[in-house]
Amino acid sequence: MGSGLVIGCHRSVLAVRGAVIPQACSDPLVSVRVTPGDLAPNNERVTILRAHLQTAAHALLEAGCDDALDEARLEVEVLYAEASGLTRAAVLARVSDEPDAAALETFEATIARRLAHEPLAYILGRREFYGMTFAVRRGVLIPRPDTETLVEAALAAVRAHPAARRLVRVADVGTGSGAIALTLARHAPTAKVWAIDESTEALAIAGRNMRTFQLQSQIVLLAGDLLEPLIDPMHVVVANLPYIPTAVVETLAPEVRDWEPRGALDGGEDGLAPFRALAAQLPEHLAEGSHAVLLEVGAGQAPEVASIVTAAIGGSASLHHDLAGIERVVEVRIGY
Ligand SMILES: C[S@@+](CC[C@H](N)C(=O)[O-])C[C@H]1O[C@@H](n2cnc3c(N)ncnc32)[C@H](O)[C@@H]1O
């Protein structure tokens, strides 16, 4: 080992939650050699940042918060960057330094939250979606990359609509953080979007995001059940409704099952109840002439959802695949 001091889990994040991860301290990735210059002025041993980061990453892995060490390391680096006000690149450039005490304390508190399976996005209070940063917190679904497939398809439907040069009326049903409504509004300037949710907690976050992106002139926030609160007929209806069968919700990762709102996940016994309820409301809320309905669905649900929608409003369905090749969006366009 040469002449350097070998230091390990001293003052590690593990102390914060009283957890003991026996292997972590003896892991070669965690034990780090430093020179005697790393002794603090009071002659106490110090632990360089790398050791704290690696100990935390191992703890997340051991607790089942992440599936792979690389994933855990990334989360840990992001959380230390957040705690210290540094960029991730700056954190990586300082891994051989002693960490700032205040940053370390904040970091350890956030690692304790993550070890309780709180999703990273809730800890950070934000999530990237379609190139925009959305505020999120417990009580609102964290936007998923799969939903970008729905946004792409909906943007195409809005731009192709005969009213595209004037004003296209769009409903985003179950808006949550406003991820779909706000990306559509930003990328389709002639769209006016009615963003509806039954959860007032979700609407509060959607409102906050709307103000952050300064899209108030294009967005109307409405509380209520599906399309019921609407007065004007819609050219395009877009929805990412809950579609996970009740029994499956129980089998999801604790990050989702225990932290994200049940009302955003649970689609009833077969996962399709919200689609049936929406389909029943569609005929009276679609504009005369040209209109489109686009729905995000779970894996394997597309054929059933397509027939639910076409039985209600006619037309024929086309399907859009996500990046994993799964049929993710059912679209029914009528009159254009
Ligand atoms: C899967 S989340 C989608 C959130 C957001 N649109 C997104 O894609 O990230 C479903 C949303 O639908 C809302 N919701 C569920 N049932 C509803 C209903 N009957 N009427 C209105 N909103 C509903 C939930 O509160 C939740 O915010």
Coordinates of C-alpha atoms and ligand atoms in Angstrom, one line a residue:
M1 CA 0.0 0.0 0.0
G2 CA 3.0 2.3 0.2
S3 CA 3.3 5.1 2.7
G4 CA -0.1 6.8 2.3
L5 CA -2.8 6.6 5.0
V6 CA -5.7 4.4 4.1
I7 CA -9.0 5.8 5.1
G8 CA -12.5 4.6 4.6
C9 CA -16.0 5.2 6.0
H10 CA -15.1 7.7 8.8
R11 CA -18.0 10.1 9.2
S12 CA -19.7 8.3 6.3
V13 CA -23.3 8.7 5.2
L14 CA -24.0 5.4 6.8
A15 CA -23.8 7.0 10.2
V16 CA -26.7 9.3 9.3
R17 CA -29.3 6.5 9.2
G18 CA -27.5 4.2 11.5
A19 CA -27.2 1.6 8.8
V20 CA -24.3 -0.8 8.7
I21 CA -23.1 -2.0 5.3
P22 CA -20.3 -4.4 6.3
Q23 CA -18.7 -4.8 2.9
A24 CA -18.7 -1.2 1.9
C25 CA -15.7 -0.1 4.0
S26 CA -13.4 -2.8 2.8
D27 CA -14.3 -2.3 -0.8
P28 CA -11.2 -1.2 -2.8
L29 CA -13.3 1.5 -4.3
V30 CA -14.1 3.0 -1.0
S31 CA -10.8 2.7 0.8
V32 CA -8.7 5.6 -0.5
R33 CA -5.1 6.2 -0.1
V34 CA -4.2 9.8 0.9
T35 CA -0.9 11.4 2.0
P36 CA -0.2 12.7 5.5
G37 CA -1.0 16.1 4.2
D38 CA -4.6 15.0 4.4
L39 CA -4.5 15.2 8.2
A40 CA -6.7 18.0 9.5
P41 CA -5.1 20.8 11.6
N42 CA -6.4 19.1 14.8
N43 CA -4.6 15.9 13.7
E44 CA -7.9 14.1 13.2
R45 CA -8.1 11.9 10.2
V46 CA -10.1 13.4 7.3
T47 CA -12.0 11.6 4.7
I48 CA -11.8 12.8 1.1
L49 CA -14.9 13.3 -0.9
R50 CA -14.4 10.2 -3.1
A51 CA -14.7 8.0 0.0
H52 CA -18.0 9.7 1.0
L53 CA -19.4 9.4 -2.6
Q54 CA -18.4 5.8 -3.0
T55 CA -19.7 4.7 0.5
A56 CA -23.0 6.4 -0.3
A57 CA -23.2 4.7 -3.8
H58 CA -22.6 1.3 -2.2
A59 CA -25.2 2.0 0.4
L60 CA -27.8 2.9 -2.3
L61 CA -26.9 -0.3 -4.2
E62 CA -27.2 -2.5 -1.1
A63 CA -30.5 -0.9 -0.1
G64 CA -31.9 -1.8 -3.6
C65 CA -32.4 1.9 -4.6
D66 CA -30.4 1.3 -7.7
D67 CA -29.7 -1.8 -9.9
A68 CA -26.1 -1.0 -10.8
L69 CA -23.2 0.7 -9.2
D70 CA -22.8 3.2 -12.1
E71 CA -26.5 4.3 -11.6
A72 CA -25.9 4.7 -7.8
R73 CA -22.7 6.7 -8.5
L74 CA -24.5 9.0 -10.8
E75 CA -27.2 9.7 -8.3
V76 CA -24.7 10.3 -5.5
E77 CA -22.7 12.7 -7.7
V78 CA -25.9 14.6 -8.6
L79 CA -26.9 14.8 -4.9
Y80 CA -23.5 16.0 -3.8
A81 CA -23.5 18.6 -6.6
E82 CA -26.9 19.8 -5.4
A83 CA -25.8 19.9 -1.8
S84 CA -22.6 21.8 -2.6
G85 CA -23.9 24.1 -5.3
L86 CA -21.3 22.8 -7.7
T87 CA -21.7 21.3 -11.1
R88 CA -21.2 17.5 -11.4
A89 CA -18.0 18.1 -13.3
A90 CA -16.7 20.4 -10.5
V91 CA -17.6 17.6 -8.0
L92 CA -15.6 15.1 -10.0
A93 CA -12.7 17.5 -10.1
R94 CA -12.7 17.7 -6.3
V95 CA -13.0 14.1 -5.3
S96 CA -9.5 14.1 -3.7
D97 CA -10.3 17.1 -1.5
E98 CA -11.8 17.1 1.9
P99 CA -15.5 17.9 1.4
D100 CA -17.1 21.1 2.7
A101 CA -18.7 20.3 6.1
A102 CA -22.0 22.1 5.4
A103 CA -22.3 20.5 2.0
L104 CA -21.5 17.1 3.5
E105 CA -24.2 17.4 6.1
T106 CA -26.8 18.4 3.4
F107 CA -25.6 15.6 1.2
E108 CA -25.9 13.0 4.0
A109 CA -29.4 14.1 4.7
T110 CA -30.4 13.7 1.1
I111 CA -28.8 10.3 0.9
A112 CA -30.8 9.3 4.0
R113 CA -34.0 10.3 2.0
R114 CA -32.9 8.4 -1.0
L115 CA -32.1 5.3 1.2
A116 CA -35.8 5.5 2.2
H117 CA -36.5 5.1 -1.5
E118 CA -37.7 8.6 -2.1
P119 CA -37.2 9.2 -5.9
L120 CA -34.3 11.4 -6.9
A121 CA -36.6 13.8 -8.7
Y122 CA -38.6 14.6 -5.5
I123 CA -35.4 15.1 -3.5
L124 CA -34.1 17.5 -6.2
G125 CA -37.6 19.0 -6.7
R126 CA -37.3 18.8 -10.5
R127 CA -37.2 16.6 -13.6
E128 CA -36.2 17.2 -17.2
F129 CA -38.8 16.5 -19.8
Y130 CA -38.7 17.3 -23.5
G131 CA -35.8 19.7 -22.9
M132 CA -37.6 21.6 -20.1
T133 CA -37.0 21.5 -16.4
F134 CA -40.3 20.8 -14.5
A135 CA -40.8 21.4 -10.8
V136 CA -42.1 18.2 -9.2
R137 CA -42.8 17.1 -5.6
R138 CA -44.7 14.3 -3.8
G139 CA -48.3 14.4 -4.9
V140 CA -47.5 14.7 -8.6
L141 CA -46.3 12.1 -11.1
I142 CA -42.7 12.4 -12.2
P143 CA -42.8 12.8 -16.0
R144 CA -41.4 9.8 -17.8
P145 CA -39.3 9.7 -21.0
D146 CA -41.9 7.4 -22.6
T147 CA -44.4 10.3 -22.5
E148 CA -42.2 12.2 -25.0
T149 CA -43.6 9.8 -27.6
L150 CA -47.0 11.1 -26.8
V151 CA -45.8 14.7 -27.1
E152 CA -44.2 14.1 -30.5
A153 CA -47.3 12.5 -31.9
A154 CA -49.6 15.2 -30.4
L155 CA -47.4 18.0 -31.8
A156 CA -47.7 16.4 -35.3
A157 CA -51.5 16.2 -34.8
V158 CA -51.7 19.9 -33.7
R159 CA -49.5 21.2 -36.5
A160 CA -51.4 19.2 -39.2
H161 CA -54.9 20.3 -37.9
P162 CA -56.8 22.6 -40.4
A163 CA -57.0 25.3 -37.6
A164 CA -53.2 25.2 -37.0
R165 CA -52.6 28.7 -38.5
R166 CA -55.3 30.2 -36.3
L167 CA -55.9 28.5 -32.9
V168 CA -56.0 24.8 -32.1
R169 CA -57.9 23.9 -28.9
V170 CA -56.2 21.1 -27.1
A171 CA -57.2 19.3 -23.8
D172 CA -54.5 17.6 -21.7
V173 CA -56.4 15.3 -19.5
G174 CA -54.7 14.3 -16.3
T175 CA -52.0 17.0 -16.6
G176 CA -50.0 16.2 -13.5
S177 CA -47.0 18.5 -13.5
G178 CA -48.2 20.0 -16.8
A179 CA -45.5 18.2 -18.7
I180 CA -47.5 17.5 -21.8
A181 CA -49.6 20.7 -21.8
L182 CA -46.6 23.0 -21.4
T183 CA -44.4 21.3 -23.9
L184 CA -47.2 21.4 -26.4
A185 CA -47.9 25.0 -25.7
R186 CA -44.2 25.9 -26.0
H187 CA -43.7 24.0 -29.3
A188 CA -47.0 24.8 -30.9
P189 CA -47.6 28.6 -30.5
T190 CA -51.1 28.5 -32.0
A191 CA -52.2 25.8 -29.5
K192 CA -54.3 26.8 -26.5
V193 CA -54.3 24.0 -23.9
W194 CA -56.9 23.2 -21.3
A195 CA -54.9 21.3 -18.6
I196 CA -57.2 19.3 -16.5
D197 CA -56.6 17.2 -13.3
E198 CA -58.8 15.9 -10.5
S199 CA -55.8 16.5 -8.1
T200 CA -55.6 20.0 -6.9
E201 CA -52.0 19.2 -5.6
A202 CA -51.0 18.4 -9.2
L203 CA -52.7 21.5 -10.5
A204 CA -50.7 23.7 -8.1
I205 CA -47.5 22.3 -9.5
A206 CA -48.7 22.6 -13.1
G207 CA -49.5 26.2 -12.3
R208 CA -46.1 26.8 -10.9
N209 CA -44.5 25.3 -14.0
M210 CA -46.8 27.4 -16.2
R211 CA -45.6 30.6 -14.6
T212 CA -41.9 29.5 -14.7
F213 CA -42.2 29.0 -18.5
Q214 CA -44.4 32.1 -18.9
L215 CA -47.1 30.2 -20.8
Q216 CA -50.1 31.7 -19.0
S217 CA -51.6 33.1 -22.3
Q218 CA -51.8 29.6 -23.8
I219 CA -52.8 27.5 -20.8
V220 CA -56.1 27.2 -18.8
L221 CA -55.9 25.1 -15.7
L222 CA -59.1 23.2 -14.7
A223 CA -59.9 20.9 -11.8
G224 CA -62.3 18.1 -12.4
D225 CA -63.1 14.6 -13.7
L226 CA -61.6 14.0 -17.2
L227 CA -63.3 16.3 -19.8
E228 CA -66.2 17.3 -17.6
P229 CA -65.0 20.8 -16.7
L230 CA -64.6 21.8 -20.4
I231 CA -67.1 24.2 -22.1
D232 CA -65.4 24.7 -25.5
P233 CA -65.2 21.8 -28.0
M234 CA -61.6 20.4 -28.5
H235 CA -59.7 19.9 -31.7
V236 CA -57.2 17.6 -30.0
V237 CA -57.5 15.6 -26.8
V238 CA -54.3 14.2 -25.3
A239 CA -54.1 12.1 -22.2
N240 CA -51.6 10.1 -20.1
L241 CA -54.1 8.6 -17.7
P242 CA -53.4 6.0 -15.0
Y243 CA -53.2 2.6 -16.8
I244 CA -51.5 0.2 -14.4
P245 CA -53.8 -2.7 -13.2
T246 CA -54.4 -2.4 -9.4
A247 CA -52.7 -5.7 -8.6
V248 CA -49.6 -4.7 -10.6
V249 CA -49.2 -1.4 -8.7
E250 CA -48.4 -3.4 -5.6
T251 CA -45.4 -5.0 -7.4
L252 CA -43.8 -1.8 -8.5
A253 CA -40.5 -0.5 -7.1
P254 CA -41.0 1.3 -3.8
E255 CA -39.9 4.5 -5.4
V256 CA -43.1 4.4 -7.5
R257 CA -45.5 2.3 -5.3
D258 CA -44.8 4.2 -2.0
W259 CA -44.0 7.7 -3.2
E260 CA -45.9 8.5 -6.4
P261 CA -49.6 9.3 -6.2
R262 CA -51.9 6.2 -6.5
G263 CA -54.3 8.3 -8.4
A264 CA -51.7 8.8 -11.1
L265 CA -50.9 5.1 -11.4
D266 CA -53.9 2.9 -10.7
G267 CA -56.1 2.2 -13.7
G268 CA -58.4 -0.2 -11.9
E269 CA -58.7 -4.0 -12.2
D270 CA -57.5 -4.3 -15.8
G271 CA -55.8 -0.9 -16.1
L272 CA -58.3 0.3 -18.7
A273 CA -61.1 1.9 -16.5
P274 CA -59.9 5.5 -17.2
F275 CA -59.9 4.9 -21.0
R276 CA -63.5 3.6 -20.8
A277 CA -64.6 6.6 -18.7
L278 CA -62.8 9.1 -21.1
A279 CA -64.3 7.4 -24.2
A280 CA -67.8 7.8 -22.8
Q281 CA -67.2 11.6 -22.5
L282 CA -65.4 12.2 -25.8
P283 CA -68.3 12.5 -28.2
E284 CA -69.7 15.6 -26.5
H285 CA -66.4 17.4 -26.1
L286 CA -64.8 17.0 -29.6
A287 CA -65.0 19.8 -32.2
E288 CA -67.2 19.3 -35.3
G289 CA -65.2 18.3 -38.4
S290 CA -61.6 17.7 -37.7
H291 CA -60.3 16.3 -34.4
A292 CA -57.8 13.9 -32.9
V293 CA -57.5 11.8 -29.7
L294 CA -54.0 10.7 -28.6
L295 CA -53.6 8.4 -25.5
E296 CA -50.6 7.0 -23.9
V297 CA -51.0 3.3 -23.0
G298 CA -49.2 0.6 -21.1
A299 CA -47.4 -2.3 -22.9
G300 CA -49.9 -4.6 -24.6
Q301 CA -52.9 -2.3 -24.0
A302 CA -52.9 -0.6 -27.5
P303 CA -55.3 -2.9 -29.4
E304 CA -57.9 -2.8 -26.6
V305 CA -57.7 1.0 -26.1
A306 CA -57.9 1.5 -29.9
S307 CA -61.2 -0.4 -30.0
I308 CA -62.5 1.5 -26.9
V309 CA -61.9 4.8 -28.6
T310 CA -63.0 3.9 -32.1
A311 CA -66.2 2.4 -30.7
A312 CA -66.9 5.7 -29.0
I313 CA -66.0 8.2 -31.8
G314 CA -65.5 6.2 -35.0
G315 CA -62.5 6.5 -37.3
S316 CA -59.5 4.1 -37.2
A317 CA -56.5 4.0 -34.9
S318 CA -52.8 4.4 -35.6
L319 CA -50.1 3.4 -33.1
H320 CA -46.9 5.1 -32.2
H321 CA -44.0 3.1 -30.7
D322 CA -41.7 4.4 -28.0
L323 CA -37.9 4.1 -28.1
A324 CA -38.1 0.5 -26.7
G325 CA -40.3 -0.5 -29.6
I326 CA -43.4 -0.7 -27.4
E327 CA -46.8 0.5 -28.8
R328 CA -47.1 3.5 -26.5
V329 CA -49.6 5.8 -28.1
V330 CA -53.0 5.2 -29.7
E331 CA -54.1 8.0 -32.1
V332 CA -57.4 8.4 -33.7
R333 CA -57.6 11.3 -36.2
I334 CA -60.8 12.1 -37.9
G335 CA -61.5 14.6 -40.7
Y336 CA -57.9 15.5 -41.6
Ligands
LIG1 C1 -50.1 9.1 -15.2 S1 -50.4 10.7 -14.5 C2 -49.9 11.8 -15.9 C3 -49.3 13.1 -15.4 C4 -48.7 13.9 -16.6 N1 -49.7 14.1 -17.6 C5 -47.5 13.2 -17.2 O1 -47.6 12.6 -18.2 O2 -46.5 13.2 -16.5 C6 -52.1 10.8 -14.5 C7 -52.8 12.0 -14.0 O3 -54.2 11.9 -14.2 C8 -54.8 12.4 -13.1 N2 -56.2 11.8 -13.1 C9 -56.5 10.5 -12.8 N3 -57.8 10.3 -12.9 C10 -58.3 11.5 -13.3 C11 -59.7 11.9 -13.6 N4 -60.7 11.0 -13.6 N5 -59.9 13.2 -14.0 C12 -58.8 14.0 -14.1 N6 -57.5 13.7 -13.8 C13 -57.3 12.4 -13.4 C14 -53.9 12.1 -11.9 O4 -54.2 12.9 -10.8 C15 -52.6 12.3 -12.5 O5 -52.1 13.6 -12.3

